[in-house]
XYZ file of N, CA and C in Angstrom:
255
model
N 0.838 -1.191 0.000
C 0.000 0.000 0.000
C 0.875 1.244 0.000
N 0.585 2.192 -0.842
C 1.338 3.428 -0.928
C 0.832 4.387 0.140
N 1.770 4.916 0.904
C 1.393 5.871 1.943
C 1.153 7.239 1.320
N 0.017 7.801 1.641
C -0.338 9.124 1.127
C 0.296 10.180 2.019
N 1.085 11.059 1.441
C 1.733 12.122 2.208
C 0.909 13.393 2.118
N 0.811 14.066 3.228
C 0.105 15.350 3.262
C 1.058 16.468 2.883
N 0.571 17.353 2.110
C 1.303 18.565 1.789
C 0.504 19.686 2.427
N 0.845 19.996 3.674
C -0.007 20.859 4.481
C -0.218 22.247 3.896
N 0.806 22.866 3.353
C 0.634 24.202 2.786
C -0.350 24.212 1.630
N -0.266 23.192 0.791
C -1.167 23.102 -0.361
C -2.584 22.808 0.126
N -2.710 21.861 1.059
C -4.041 21.539 1.573
C -4.670 22.743 2.259
N -3.878 23.509 2.969
C -4.393 24.697 3.644
C -4.857 25.730 2.623
N -4.081 25.906 1.565
C -4.469 26.857 0.518
C -5.782 26.437 -0.136
N -5.933 25.147 -0.404
C -7.182 24.671 -0.995
C -8.367 24.979 -0.072
N -8.178 24.750 1.220
C -9.257 25.013 2.184
C -9.597 26.505 2.213
N -8.575 27.347 2.204
C -8.818 28.788 2.198
C -9.577 29.203 0.949
N -9.188 28.672 -0.209
C -9.886 29.017 -1.448
C -11.341 28.558 -1.400
N -11.571 27.363 -0.843
C -12.947 26.874 -0.722
C -13.766 27.763 0.201
N -13.186 28.128 1.352
C -13.912 28.910 2.355
C -14.069 30.381 1.993
N -13.078 30.956 1.362
C -13.070 32.403 1.137
C -13.432 32.822 -0.279
N -13.280 31.942 -1.241
C -13.623 32.320 -2.615
C -14.836 31.545 -3.122
N -14.697 30.232 -3.228
C -15.758 29.439 -3.848
C -17.056 29.441 -3.055
N -17.002 29.649 -1.746
C -18.228 29.712 -0.945
C -19.075 30.925 -1.309
N -18.433 31.965 -1.851
C -19.136 33.196 -2.177
C -19.281 33.438 -3.673
N -18.524 32.741 -4.474
C -18.568 32.903 -5.923
C -19.055 31.607 -6.543
N -20.325 31.537 -6.740
C -20.915 30.344 -7.332
C -20.470 30.259 -8.788
N -20.476 29.053 -9.327
C -20.031 28.904 -10.726
C -20.758 29.878 -11.642
N -19.970 30.600 -12.379
C -20.514 31.591 -13.304
C -21.042 30.881 -14.557
N -21.887 31.571 -15.288
C -22.404 30.973 -16.509
C -21.335 30.916 -17.598
N -20.330 31.787 -17.489
C -19.245 31.721 -18.461
C -17.893 31.659 -17.748
N -17.003 30.921 -18.317
C -15.697 30.672 -17.728
C -14.860 31.945 -17.620
N -14.996 32.848 -18.569
C -14.235 34.092 -18.544
C -14.535 34.920 -17.296
N -15.795 34.996 -16.926
C -16.191 35.750 -15.733
C -15.645 35.102 -14.463
N -15.720 33.777 -14.387
C -15.176 33.065 -13.234
C -13.664 33.272 -13.130
N -12.961 33.164 -14.241
C -11.509 33.360 -14.241
C -11.129 34.772 -13.814
N -11.890 35.761 -14.239
C -11.615 37.137 -13.842
C -11.782 37.302 -12.332
N -12.842 36.741 -11.774
C -13.062 36.804 -10.325
C -11.975 36.046 -9.572
N -11.583 34.904 -10.096
C -10.542 34.106 -9.448
C -9.202 34.832 -9.460
N -8.856 35.475 -10.546
C -7.603 36.245 -10.610
C -7.615 37.391 -9.602
N -8.736 38.043 -9.439
C -8.835 39.121 -8.447
C -8.642 38.559 -7.043
N -9.247 37.414 -6.749
C -9.069 36.774 -5.443
C -7.608 36.376 -5.232
N -6.972 35.813 -6.251
C -5.566 35.422 -6.125
C -4.689 36.634 -5.808
N -5.014 37.785 -6.398
C -4.234 38.985 -6.122
C -4.377 39.369 -4.646
N -5.597 39.354 -4.140
C -5.825 39.658 -2.720
C -5.088 38.635 -1.858
N -5.197 37.364 -2.191
C -4.561 36.287 -1.424
C -3.047 36.470 -1.363
N -2.447 36.909 -2.452
C -0.986 37.033 -2.523
C -0.439 38.397 -2.133
N -1.268 39.443 -2.161
C -0.780 40.797 -1.882
C -1.335 41.431 -0.613
N -2.526 41.027 -0.192
C -3.208 41.709 0.905
C -3.376 40.806 2.124
N -3.844 39.614 1.912
C -4.235 38.718 3.007
C -3.015 38.242 3.799
N -3.011 38.458 5.121
C -1.906 37.952 5.935
C -1.988 36.431 6.081
N -0.831 35.806 6.114
C -0.718 34.353 6.268
C 0.024 34.065 7.561
N -0.597 33.274 8.421
C 0.041 32.940 9.697
C 1.412 32.304 9.502
N 1.534 31.450 8.513
C 2.801 30.750 8.277
C 3.905 31.678 7.777
N 3.542 32.890 7.383
C 4.526 33.868 6.885
C 4.636 35.055 7.842
N 4.540 34.785 9.126
C 4.625 35.835 10.151
C 3.583 36.925 9.932
N 2.392 36.523 9.544
C 1.263 37.429 9.292
C 1.541 38.464 8.218
N 2.343 38.082 7.245
C 2.576 38.916 6.064
C 1.913 38.251 4.867
N 1.634 39.033 3.847
C 1.176 38.444 2.593
C 2.388 37.798 1.917
N 2.181 36.872 0.977
C 3.330 36.298 0.270
C 4.216 37.370 -0.383
N 3.589 38.391 -0.957
C 4.369 39.480 -1.578
C 5.223 40.204 -0.546
N 4.631 40.524 0.607
C 5.398 41.190 1.669
C 6.527 40.287 2.161
N 6.244 38.996 2.292
C 7.259 38.060 2.767
C 8.431 37.982 1.788
N 8.130 37.902 0.503
C 9.189 37.859 -0.509
C 10.007 39.141 -0.462
N 9.342 40.283 -0.401
C 10.053 41.564 -0.365
C 10.945 41.677 0.872
N 10.488 41.145 1.999
C 11.219 41.265 3.258
C 12.338 40.242 3.389
N 12.075 39.003 2.978
C 12.998 37.907 3.274
C 13.721 37.318 2.077
N 13.265 37.625 0.913
C 13.850 37.022 -0.293
C 14.039 38.097 -1.352
N 14.718 39.139 -1.019
C 14.815 40.289 -1.921
C 15.382 39.925 -3.287
N 16.181 38.866 -3.354
C 16.728 38.466 -4.652
C 15.630 37.942 -5.584
N 14.458 37.587 -5.046
C 13.353 37.093 -5.866
C 12.397 38.194 -6.303
N 12.409 39.320 -5.634
C 11.428 40.372 -5.896
C 11.343 40.829 -7.345
N 12.460 40.984 -8.061
C 12.331 41.469 -9.446
C 11.729 40.454 -10.410
N 11.655 39.183 -10.014
C 11.136 38.163 -10.907
C 9.628 38.350 -11.065
N 9.184 38.416 -12.299
C 7.756 38.544 -12.564
C 7.169 37.139 -12.572
N 6.210 36.912 -11.714
C 5.554 35.615 -11.643
C 4.061 35.837 -11.506
N 3.305 34.749 -11.371
C 1.861 34.881 -11.194
C 1.527 35.584 -9.889
N 2.423 35.524 -8.894
C 2.179 36.201 -7.638
C 2.319 37.712 -7.813
N 3.332 38.124 -8.533
C 3.593 39.548 -8.699
C 2.822 40.139 -9.878
N 2.442 39.324 -10.830
C 1.812 39.800 -12.054
C 0.650 38.878 -12.423
N -0.436 38.925 -11.651
C -1.495 37.943 -11.829
C -2.247 38.025 -13.147
N -2.181 39.141 -13.835
C -2.931 39.281 -15.071
C -2.065 39.081 -16.301
N -0.818 38.626 -16.073
C 0.125 38.353 -17.161
C 0.308 39.552 -18.078
N 0.285 40.727 -17.507
C 0.526 41.925 -18.302
C 2.027 42.084 -18.506
N 2.400 42.727 -19.577
C 3.814 42.959 -19.877
C 4.180 44.351 -19.388
N 5.240 44.428 -18.618
C 5.706 45.719 -18.109
C 6.817 46.250 -18.970
């Protein structure tokens, strides 16, 4: 039997998304509208919402404070709408 390993950070993120996003955003009639709402939520999750595991900082604040060498990298966390700067 294969032992199932828990990935607590991922499982916690899924629970947060279920409780804070999907509980309030019912499936939209079109996928584009749902994706737009989800991208807005992801921005709040990564830029505004404090995370206990990150000393009550948002992921963006944590990266800026503790991983300054990563800050200039454009990723989905820093650039959720895939815009070109």
